[in-house]
PDB file of C-alpha atoms in Angstrom:
ATOM      1  CA  MET A 156     123.067   9.009 -63.551  1.00  0.00           C
ATOM      2  CA  GLY A 157     121.152   6.421 -63.751  1.00  0.00           C
ATOM      3  CA  MET A 158     119.635   3.423 -61.510  1.00  0.00           C
ATOM      4  CA  HIS A 159     120.587   4.409 -58.246  1.00  0.00           C
ATOM      5  CA  VAL A 160     119.960   4.246 -54.203  1.00  0.00           C
ATOM      6  CA  ARG A 161     120.081   7.054 -51.528  1.00  0.00           C
ATOM      7  CA  LYS A 162     118.963   7.348 -48.146  1.00  0.00           C
ATOM      8  CA  VAL A 163     115.914   9.497 -47.738  1.00  0.00           C
ATOM      9  CA  ALA A 164     116.395  13.253 -47.001  1.00  0.00           C
ATOM     10  CA  LEU A 165     114.423  16.258 -46.419  1.00  0.00           C
ATOM     11  CA  LYS A 166     114.603  17.353 -49.374  1.00  0.00           C
ATOM     12  CA  ASP A 167     113.281  14.035 -51.305  1.00  0.00           C
ATOM     13  CA  VAL A 168     109.605  13.951 -48.847  1.00  0.00           C
ATOM     14  CA  GLY A 169     108.354  15.997 -51.806  1.00  0.00           C
ATOM     15  CA  ALA A 170     108.961  12.692 -54.072  1.00  0.00           C
ATOM     16  CA  SER A 171     107.967  10.374 -51.062  1.00  0.00           C
ATOM     17  CA  TYR A 172     105.163   7.789 -51.806  1.00  0.00           C
ATOM     18  CA  CYS A 173     105.999   7.078 -55.705  1.00  0.00           C
ATOM     19  CA  CYS A 174     103.355   4.258 -55.346  1.00  0.00           C
ATOM     20  CA  MET A 175     100.819   6.829 -55.820  1.00  0.00           C
ATOM     21  CA  SER A 176     101.982   8.000 -58.901  1.00  0.00           C
ATOM     22  CA  GLU A 177     100.231   4.591 -60.713  1.00  0.00           C
ATOM     23  CA  ILE A 178      96.737   4.743 -58.756  1.00  0.00           C
ATOM     24  CA  ARG A 179      94.243   5.700 -61.395  1.00  0.00           C
ATOM     25  CA  SER A 180      92.345   8.540 -61.493  1.00  0.00           C
ATOM     26  CA  GLY A 181      89.327   9.049 -59.043  1.00  0.00           C
ATOM     27  CA  VAL A 182      90.798   6.571 -56.180  1.00  0.00           C
ATOM     28  CA  SER A 183      89.763   8.484 -53.228  1.00  0.00           C
ATOM     29  CA  TRP A 184      93.005   7.750 -50.891  1.00  0.00           C
ATOM     30  CA  ALA A 185      95.586   9.428 -53.477  1.00  0.00           C
ATOM     31  CA  GLU A 186      93.749  12.684 -52.477  1.00  0.00           C
ATOM     32  CA  HIS A 187      95.711  12.081 -48.772  1.00  0.00           C
ATOM     33  CA  LEU A 188      99.014  12.232 -50.235  1.00  0.00           C
ATOM     34  CA  PRO A 189      99.793  15.650 -48.787  1.00  0.00           C
ATOM     35  CA  GLU A 190      98.867  14.496 -45.255  1.00  0.00           C
ATOM     36  CA  SER A 191     101.182  11.445 -45.581  1.00  0.00           C
ATOM     37  CA  ARG A 192     104.033  13.355 -46.721  1.00  0.00           C
ATOM     38  CA  LYS A 193     103.394  16.104 -43.989  1.00  0.00           C
ATOM     39  CA  TRP A 194     103.497  13.045 -41.550  1.00  0.00           C
ATOM     40  CA  PHE A 195     106.788  11.521 -43.243  1.00  0.00           C
ATOM     41  CA  LYS A 196     108.236  15.113 -42.959  1.00  0.00           C
ATOM     42  CA  GLU A 197     107.267  15.896 -39.472  1.00  0.00           C
ATOM     43  CA  ASN A 198     108.792  12.267 -38.341  1.00  0.00           C
ATOM     44  CA  LEU A 199     111.909  11.745 -40.700  1.00  0.00           C
ATOM     45  CA  GLY A 200     114.970  10.579 -38.429  1.00  0.00           C
ATOM     46  CA  LYS A 201     112.488   9.364 -35.653  1.00  0.00           C
ATOM     47  CA  HIS A 202     109.568   7.514 -36.377  1.00  0.00           C
ATOM     48  CA  VAL A 203     110.286   6.689 -40.346  1.00  0.00           C
ATOM     49  CA  GLU A 204     113.323   7.018 -42.269  1.00  0.00           C
ATOM     50  CA  GLY A 205     113.903   5.260 -45.740  1.00  0.00           C
ATOM     51  CA  TYR A 206     115.394   4.534 -49.423  1.00  0.00           C
ATOM     52  CA  HIS A 207     114.791   5.321 -52.647  1.00  0.00           C
ATOM     53  CA  ILE A 208     115.448   3.788 -56.007  1.00  0.00           C
ATOM     54  CA  LEU A 209     116.148   6.632 -58.587  1.00  0.00           C
ATOM     55  CA  ASP A 210     115.812   6.377 -62.569  1.00  0.00           C
ATOM     56  CA  GLY A 211     117.865   9.702 -62.920  1.00  0.00           C
ATOM     57  CA  ASP A 212     116.173  12.511 -60.965  1.00  0.00           C
ATOM     58  CA  LYS A 213     112.592   9.994 -60.653  1.00  0.00           C
ATOM     59  CA  VAL A 214     112.093   8.168 -57.962  1.00  0.00           C
ATOM     60  CA  VAL A 215     110.651   4.602 -58.888  1.00  0.00           C
ATOM     61  CA  GLY A 216     110.941   2.778 -55.582  1.00  0.00           C
ATOM     62  CA  HIS A 217     110.940   2.906 -51.915  1.00  0.00           C
ATOM     63  CA  ILE A 218     111.680   1.410 -48.568  1.00  0.00           C
ATOM     64  CA  TYR A 219     110.315   2.824 -45.617  1.00  0.00           C
ATOM     65  CA  TYR A 220     111.549   1.861 -41.760  1.00  0.00           C
ATOM     66  CA  ALA A 221     112.298   2.881 -38.324  1.00  0.00           C
ATOM     67  CA  SER A 222     114.527   1.564 -36.099  1.00  0.00           C
ATOM     68  CA  SER A 223     112.632  -0.793 -33.480  1.00  0.00           C
ATOM     69  CA  GLU A 224     113.270   1.840 -30.416  1.00  0.00           C
ATOM     70  CA  ASN A 225     111.056   4.274 -32.292  1.00  0.00           C
ATOM     71  CA  ALA A 226     108.547   2.093 -34.780  1.00  0.00           C
ATOM     72  CA  LEU A 227     104.998   2.987 -34.315  1.00  0.00           C
ATOM     73  CA  VAL A 228     104.313  -0.883 -34.868  1.00  0.00           C
ATOM     74  CA  PRO A 229     102.603  -3.696 -32.548  1.00  0.00           C
ATOM     75  CA  PHE A 230     105.644  -5.418 -31.633  1.00  0.00           C
ATOM     76  CA  GLU A 231     108.379  -5.388 -29.322  1.00  0.00           C
ATOM     77  CA  THR A 232     111.659  -6.429 -30.228  1.00  0.00           C
ATOM     78  CA  GLU A 233     115.529  -6.027 -29.503  1.00  0.00           C
ATOM     79  CA  PRO A 234     116.823  -2.220 -29.941  1.00  0.00           C
ATOM     80  CA  LYS A 235     118.815  -1.822 -33.350  1.00  0.00           C
ATOM     81  CA  VAL A 236     116.511  -3.541 -35.669  1.00  0.00           C
ATOM     82  CA  ALA A 237     114.968  -2.227 -38.935  1.00  0.00           C
ATOM     83  CA  PHE A 238     111.126  -2.576 -39.005  1.00  0.00           C
ATOM     84  CA  ILE A 239     110.043  -2.169 -42.537  1.00  0.00           C
ATOM     85  CA  TYR A 240     106.858  -0.267 -42.777  1.00  0.00           C
ATOM     86  CA  CYS A 241     106.197  -0.528 -46.562  1.00  0.00           C
ATOM     87  CA  THR A 242     108.097  -1.241 -49.824  1.00  0.00           C
ATOM     88  CA  GLU A 243     107.344  -0.266 -53.521  1.00  0.00           C
ATOM     89  CA  MET A 244     108.604  -0.778 -56.767  1.00  0.00           C
ATOM     90  CA  LEU A 245     106.656   0.828 -59.905  1.00  0.00           C
ATOM     91  CA  ARG A 246     105.315  -1.578 -62.627  1.00  0.00           C
ATOM     92  CA  ASP A 247     107.857  -0.659 -65.226  1.00  0.00           C
ATOM     93  CA  TYR A 248     110.906  -1.244 -63.545  1.00  0.00           C
ATOM     94  CA  THR A 249     109.859  -4.562 -61.601  1.00  0.00           C
ATOM     95  CA  ARG A 250     111.485  -7.887 -62.468  1.00  0.00           C
ATOM     96  CA  LYS A 251     114.507  -6.459 -64.077  1.00  0.00           C
ATOM     97  CA  GLY A 252     116.847  -6.692 -60.739  1.00  0.00           C
ATOM     98  CA  TYR A 253     116.211  -3.245 -59.376  1.00  0.00           C
ATOM     99  CA  GLY A 254     114.644  -4.356 -55.803  1.00  0.00           C
ATOM    100  CA  LYS A 255     117.377  -6.608 -55.233  1.00  0.00           C
ATOM    101  CA  MET A 256     119.905  -3.363 -56.186  1.00  0.00           C
ATOM    102  CA  MET A 257     117.629  -1.397 -53.509  1.00  0.00           C
ATOM    103  CA  PHE A 258     117.574  -4.131 -50.890  1.00  0.00           C
ATOM    104  CA  ASP A 259     121.255  -4.657 -51.485  1.00  0.00           C
ATOM    105  CA  TYR A 260     121.907  -1.350 -50.559  1.00  0.00           C
ATOM    106  CA  ALA A 261     119.773  -0.888 -47.782  1.00  0.00           C
ATOM    107  CA  LYS A 262     120.953  -4.056 -45.963  1.00  0.00           C
ATOM    108  CA  SER A 263     124.425  -2.569 -46.295  1.00  0.00           C
ATOM    109  CA  ASP A 264     123.837   0.824 -44.999  1.00  0.00           C
ATOM    110  CA  LEU A 265     121.509  -0.546 -42.201  1.00  0.00           C
ATOM    111  CA  LYS A 266     124.719  -3.096 -41.418  1.00  0.00           C
ATOM    112  CA  LYS A 267     127.024  -0.006 -41.185  1.00  0.00           C
ATOM    113  CA  GLN A 268     124.825   1.481 -39.036  1.00  0.00           C
ATOM    114  CA  GLY A 269     125.283  -1.003 -36.262  1.00  0.00           C
ATOM    115  CA  PHE A 270     121.503  -2.558 -37.332  1.00  0.00           C
ATOM    116  CA  LYS A 271     121.349  -6.286 -36.164  1.00  0.00           C
ATOM    117  CA  GLY A 272     118.777  -7.195 -38.597  1.00  0.00           C
ATOM    118  CA  ILE A 273     115.445  -6.180 -40.670  1.00  0.00           C
ATOM    119  CA  LEU A 274     111.821  -7.018 -39.695  1.00  0.00           C
ATOM    120  CA  VAL A 275     108.838  -6.643 -41.986  1.00  0.00           C
ATOM    121  CA  ASP A 276     105.047  -7.669 -41.218  1.00  0.00           C
ATOM    122  CA  ALA A 277     104.638  -9.006 -44.910  1.00  0.00           C
ATOM    123  CA  THR A 278     101.053 -10.296 -46.323  1.00  0.00           C
ATOM    124  CA  ASP A 279      99.471 -12.956 -48.292  1.00  0.00           C
ATOM    125  CA  PHE A 280      97.951 -10.126 -50.473  1.00  0.00           C
ATOM    126  CA  GLN A 281      99.874 -10.451 -54.004  1.00  0.00           C
ATOM    127  CA  GLU A 282      99.065  -7.004 -54.626  1.00  0.00           C
ATOM    128  CA  TYR A 283     100.428  -5.487 -50.953  1.00  0.00           C
ATOM    129  CA  MET A 284     104.078  -6.547 -49.605  1.00  0.00           C
ATOM    130  CA  HIS A 285     103.233 -10.256 -50.442  1.00  0.00           C
ATOM    131  CA  HIS A 286     105.668 -12.370 -48.247  1.00  0.00           C
ATOM    132  CA  SER A 287     107.188 -13.869 -51.593  1.00  0.00           C
ATOM    133  CA  HIS A 288     109.085 -10.650 -52.372  1.00  0.00           C
ATOM    134  CA  PHE A 289     110.257 -10.587 -49.181  1.00  0.00           C
ATOM    135  CA  ALA A 290     111.824 -14.454 -49.379  1.00  0.00           C
ATOM    136  CA  LYS A 291     113.321 -13.283 -52.938  1.00  0.00           C
ATOM    137  CA  GLN A 292     115.317 -11.021 -50.892  1.00  0.00           C
ATOM    138  CA  GLY A 293     116.508 -13.538 -47.895  1.00  0.00           C
ATOM    139  CA  PHE A 294     114.020 -12.728 -45.547  1.00  0.00           C
ATOM    140  CA  LYS A 295     112.854 -16.007 -43.419  1.00  0.00           C
ATOM    141  CA  MET A 296     109.160 -15.984 -41.556  1.00  0.00           C
ATOM    142  CA  ILE A 297     109.363 -16.369 -37.854  1.00  0.00           C
ATOM    143  CA  LYS A 298     105.461 -16.114 -36.988  1.00  0.00           C
ATOM    144  CA  GLU A 299     102.353 -15.957 -38.708  1.00  0.00           C
ATOM    145  CA  HIS A 300      99.467 -14.328 -37.080  1.00  0.00           C
ATOM    146  CA  ASN A 301      95.682 -13.033 -37.693  1.00  0.00           C
ATOM    147  CA  SER A 302      95.746 -15.487 -40.650  1.00  0.00           C
ATOM    148  CA  MET A 303      97.089 -13.215 -43.484  1.00  0.00           C
ATOM    149  CA  PHE A 304     100.073 -11.676 -41.775  1.00  0.00           C
ATOM    150  CA  LYS A 305     103.914 -13.405 -41.795  1.00  0.00           C
ATOM    151  CA  LEU A 306     106.257 -11.678 -39.660  1.00  0.00           C
ATOM    152  CA  MET A 307     109.835 -12.160 -41.472  1.00  0.00           C
ATOM    153  CA  TYR A 308     113.458 -11.391 -40.546  1.00  0.00           C
ATOM    154  CA  PHE A 309     116.792 -10.815 -42.422  1.00  0.00           C
ATOM    155  CA  PRO A 310     120.045 -11.004 -40.260  1.00  0.00           C
ATOM    156  CA  LEU A 311     122.503  -8.300 -40.582  1.00  0.00           C
ATOM    157  CA  SER A 312     124.859  -8.901 -37.506  1.00  0.00           C
ATOM    158  CA  LYS A 313     122.535 -11.028 -35.291  1.00  0.00           C
ATOM    159  CA  GLU A 314     121.288 -14.461 -36.676  1.00  0.00           C
ATOM    160  CA  LYS A 315     117.654 -14.336 -34.661  1.00  0.00           C
ATOM    161  CA  VAL A 316     116.019 -11.954 -32.334  1.00  0.00           C
ATOM    162  CA  GLU A 317     113.521 -11.908 -30.365  1.00  0.00           C
ATOM    163  CA  VAL A 318     109.860 -10.738 -30.960  1.00  0.00           C
ATOM    164  CA  LYS A 319     106.983 -10.119 -28.874  1.00  0.00           C
ATOM    165  CA  LEU A 320     103.574  -9.362 -30.709  1.00  0.00           C
ATOM    166  CA  LEU A 321     101.231  -7.328 -29.123  1.00  0.00           C
ATOM    167  CA  GLY A 322      97.927  -7.937 -28.651  1.00  0.00           C
ATOM    168  CA  LEU A 323      94.889  -5.664 -28.995  1.00  0.00           C
ATOM    169  CA  ASN A 324      94.273  -4.366 -25.843  1.00  0.00           C
ATOM    170  CA  TYR A 325      91.778  -1.731 -25.917  1.00  0.00           C
ATOM    171  CA  LYS A 326      88.488  -1.441 -24.324  1.00  0.00           C
ATOM    172  CA  PRO A 327      85.355   0.312 -25.527  1.00  0.00           C
ATOM    173  CA  SER A 328      82.673   2.168 -23.939  1.00  0.00           C
ATOM    174  CA  LYS A 329      79.665  -0.084 -23.293  1.00  0.00           C
ATOM    175  CA  ASP A 330      76.609   2.563 -23.521  1.00  0.00           C
ATOM    176  CA  LYS A 331      76.545   3.308 -27.585  1.00  0.00           C
ATOM    177  CA  VAL A 332      78.703   2.155 -30.556  1.00  0.00           C
ATOM    178  CA  GLU A 333      82.172   3.664 -30.236  1.00  0.00           C
ATOM    179  CA  ILE A 334      84.497   3.940 -33.170  1.00  0.00           C
ATOM    180  CA  THR A 335      88.275   4.603 -32.321  1.00  0.00           C
ATOM    181  CA  LEU A 336      90.338   6.573 -34.900  1.00  0.00           C
ATOM    182  CA  PHE A 337      94.162   6.281 -34.654  1.00  0.00           C
ATOM    183  CA  LYS A 338      95.445   9.275 -36.281  1.00  0.00           C
ATOM    184  CA  GLN A 339      98.389   7.317 -38.078  1.00  0.00           C
ATOM    185  CA  PHE A 340      98.754   8.914 -41.719  1.00  0.00           C
ATOM    186  CA  PHE A 341     102.036   7.034 -42.395  1.00  0.00           C
ATOM    187  CA  CYS A 342     100.274   5.889 -45.399  1.00  0.00           C
ATOM    188  CA  PRO A 343      97.889   7.825 -47.718  1.00  0.00           C
ATOM    189  CA  VAL A 344      95.313   4.887 -47.255  1.00  0.00           C
ATOM    190  CA  SER A 345      95.561   5.106 -43.814  1.00  0.00           C
ATOM    191  CA  ALA A 346      94.505   8.811 -43.587  1.00  0.00           C
ATOM    192  CA  TYR A 347      91.819   7.982 -46.341  1.00  0.00           C
ATOM    193  CA  MET A 348      90.213   5.500 -43.996  1.00  0.00           C
ATOM    194  CA  TYR A 349      90.739   8.139 -40.972  1.00  0.00           C
ATOM    195  CA  HIS A 350      88.456  10.385 -42.686  1.00  0.00           C
ATOM    196  CA  LEU A 351      86.089   7.947 -44.177  1.00  0.00           C
ATOM    197  CA  ILE A 352      85.144   6.541 -41.191  1.00  0.00           C
ATOM    198  CA  LYS A 353      84.644   9.483 -39.028  1.00  0.00           C
ATOM    199  CA  LYS A 354      82.931  11.494 -41.378  1.00  0.00           C
ATOM    200  CA  ILE A 355      80.149   8.247 -41.685  1.00  0.00           C
ATOM    201  CA  ALA A 356      80.231   8.189 -37.857  1.00  0.00           C
ATOM    202  CA  LYS A 357      79.426  11.523 -37.473  1.00  0.00           C
ATOM    203  CA  SER A 358      76.368  10.854 -40.133  1.00  0.00           C
ATOM    204  CA  PHE A 359      74.874   8.722 -36.863  1.00  0.00           C
ATOM    205  CA  GLY A 360      74.758  11.659 -34.235  1.00  0.00           C
ATOM    206  CA  ASP A 361      74.685  10.764 -30.990  1.00  0.00           C
ATOM    207  CA  LYS A 362      74.306   7.128 -31.635  1.00  0.00           C
ATOM    208  CA  VAL A 363      77.898   6.698 -32.010  1.00  0.00           C
ATOM    209  CA  LYS A 364      81.108   7.687 -29.693  1.00  0.00           C
ATOM    210  CA  ILE A 365      84.140   8.789 -31.858  1.00  0.00           C
ATOM    211  CA  VAL A 366      87.403   8.415 -29.865  1.00  0.00           C
ATOM    212  CA  GLU A 367      90.673  10.054 -31.905  1.00  0.00           C
ATOM    213  CA  ILE A 368      93.823   9.115 -30.440  1.00  0.00           C
ATOM    214  CA  THR A 369      97.405  10.062 -31.632  1.00  0.00           C
ATOM    215  CA  PRO A 370      99.953   7.310 -32.050  1.00  0.00           C
ATOM    216  CA  THR A 371     103.033   7.688 -29.774  1.00  0.00           C
ATOM    217  CA  LEU A 372     105.371   4.944 -28.580  1.00  0.00           C
ATOM    218  CA  GLU A 373     103.098   4.632 -25.557  1.00  0.00           C
ATOM    219  CA  THR A 374      99.790   4.091 -27.296  1.00  0.00           C
ATOM    220  CA  VAL A 375     101.078   1.801 -29.808  1.00  0.00           C
ATOM    221  CA  ARG A 376     102.321  -0.512 -26.291  1.00  0.00           C
ATOM    222  CA  LYS A 377      99.566  -0.105 -24.777  1.00  0.00           C
ATOM    223  CA  TYR A 378      96.703  -1.034 -27.071  1.00  0.00           C
ATOM    224  CA  GLY A 379      98.588  -3.133 -29.511  1.00  0.00           C
ATOM    225  CA  ILE A 380      97.251  -1.688 -32.988  1.00  0.00           C
ATOM    226  CA  THR A 381      97.195   1.618 -34.926  1.00  0.00           C
ATOM    227  CA  ASP A 382      93.992   0.584 -36.815  1.00  0.00           C
ATOM    228  CA  PRO A 383      90.499   1.625 -36.758  1.00  0.00           C
ATOM    229  CA  LEU A 384      88.273   0.049 -34.180  1.00  0.00           C
ATOM    230  CA  ILE A 385      84.691  -0.462 -34.296  1.00  0.00           C
ATOM    231  CA  ASN A 386      83.587  -1.119 -30.518  1.00  0.00           C
ATOM    232  CA  GLY A 387      86.917  -2.315 -29.925  1.00  0.00           C
ATOM    233  CA  LYS A 388      87.312  -5.206 -33.132  1.00  0.00           C
ATOM    234  CA  VAL A 389      89.131  -4.396 -36.097  1.00  0.00           C
ATOM    235  CA  LYS A 390      86.558  -5.151 -39.149  1.00  0.00           C
ATOM    236  CA  LEU A 391      88.009  -3.352 -41.932  1.00  0.00           C
ATOM    237  CA  PHE A 392      91.894  -3.324 -43.443  1.00  0.00           C
ATOM    238  CA  GLY A 393      93.089  -1.480 -46.135  1.00  0.00           C
ATOM    239  CA  PRO A 394      91.263   1.067 -48.612  1.00  0.00           C
ATOM    240  CA  ALA A 395      87.051   0.386 -47.799  1.00  0.00           C
ATOM    241  CA  SER A 396      84.511   1.851 -49.612  1.00  0.00           C
ATOM    242  CA  GLU A 397      81.357   3.865 -47.820  1.00  0.00           C
ATOM    243  CA  GLN A 398      79.018   1.240 -47.794  1.00  0.00           C
ATOM    244  CA  ASP A 399      81.313  -1.280 -46.566  1.00  0.00           C
ATOM    245  CA  VAL A 400      81.935   1.459 -43.580  1.00  0.00           C
ATOM    246  CA  ARG A 401      78.335   1.695 -43.529  1.00  0.00           C
ATOM    247  CA  LYS A 402      77.589  -1.951 -42.684  1.00  0.00           C
TER     248      LYS A 402
END
């Protein structure tokens, strides 16, 4: 079949997160791939949808997203806007036009479904969701926030959409150190951080209060966050070592 793109179906979940195939041996968050695939399977068609690009039968890249009505992200926008959670292309397939092939398919399919446009919260990190990759696909920056993120938009049927960034709105208890964990297992890195922080917090016994919250549309809108919090503040981003968490 050669290179081709298709919408992710239930039968494809076992091949999701192709990025994990390039993680070096011994990296802790790779162990949490089964949890993320379980989350993906349970939420497919509601809080997550996607496209895979394949070389024959091998998944070599992906775009995972959700419609704005169901996306578990700290943004509010109009209905029928696709919000990209993450994209990936295996190293051997980069710089060969396959990213464009995948995005062109996704844009065409989303437009047929009646989506107004596509949003993505790109970053300044070269190794993860860098804004330059989306700029090459025609996305334009509409808002910068938190010094390292760039909210970008690609129009399908509507040139501009209104987007509101939900600010962090969580008040921790004041009697002891509070660790707030959102059970967001979409990404294996998030699952890894959840378990690591929980394990370390437990090691402090009664000195630390652990609060666990399952992300829903209601909790995301209420608190404006799905990242772990320490005393109500975001202190960690991405995969961190046990030493960094203990600090």
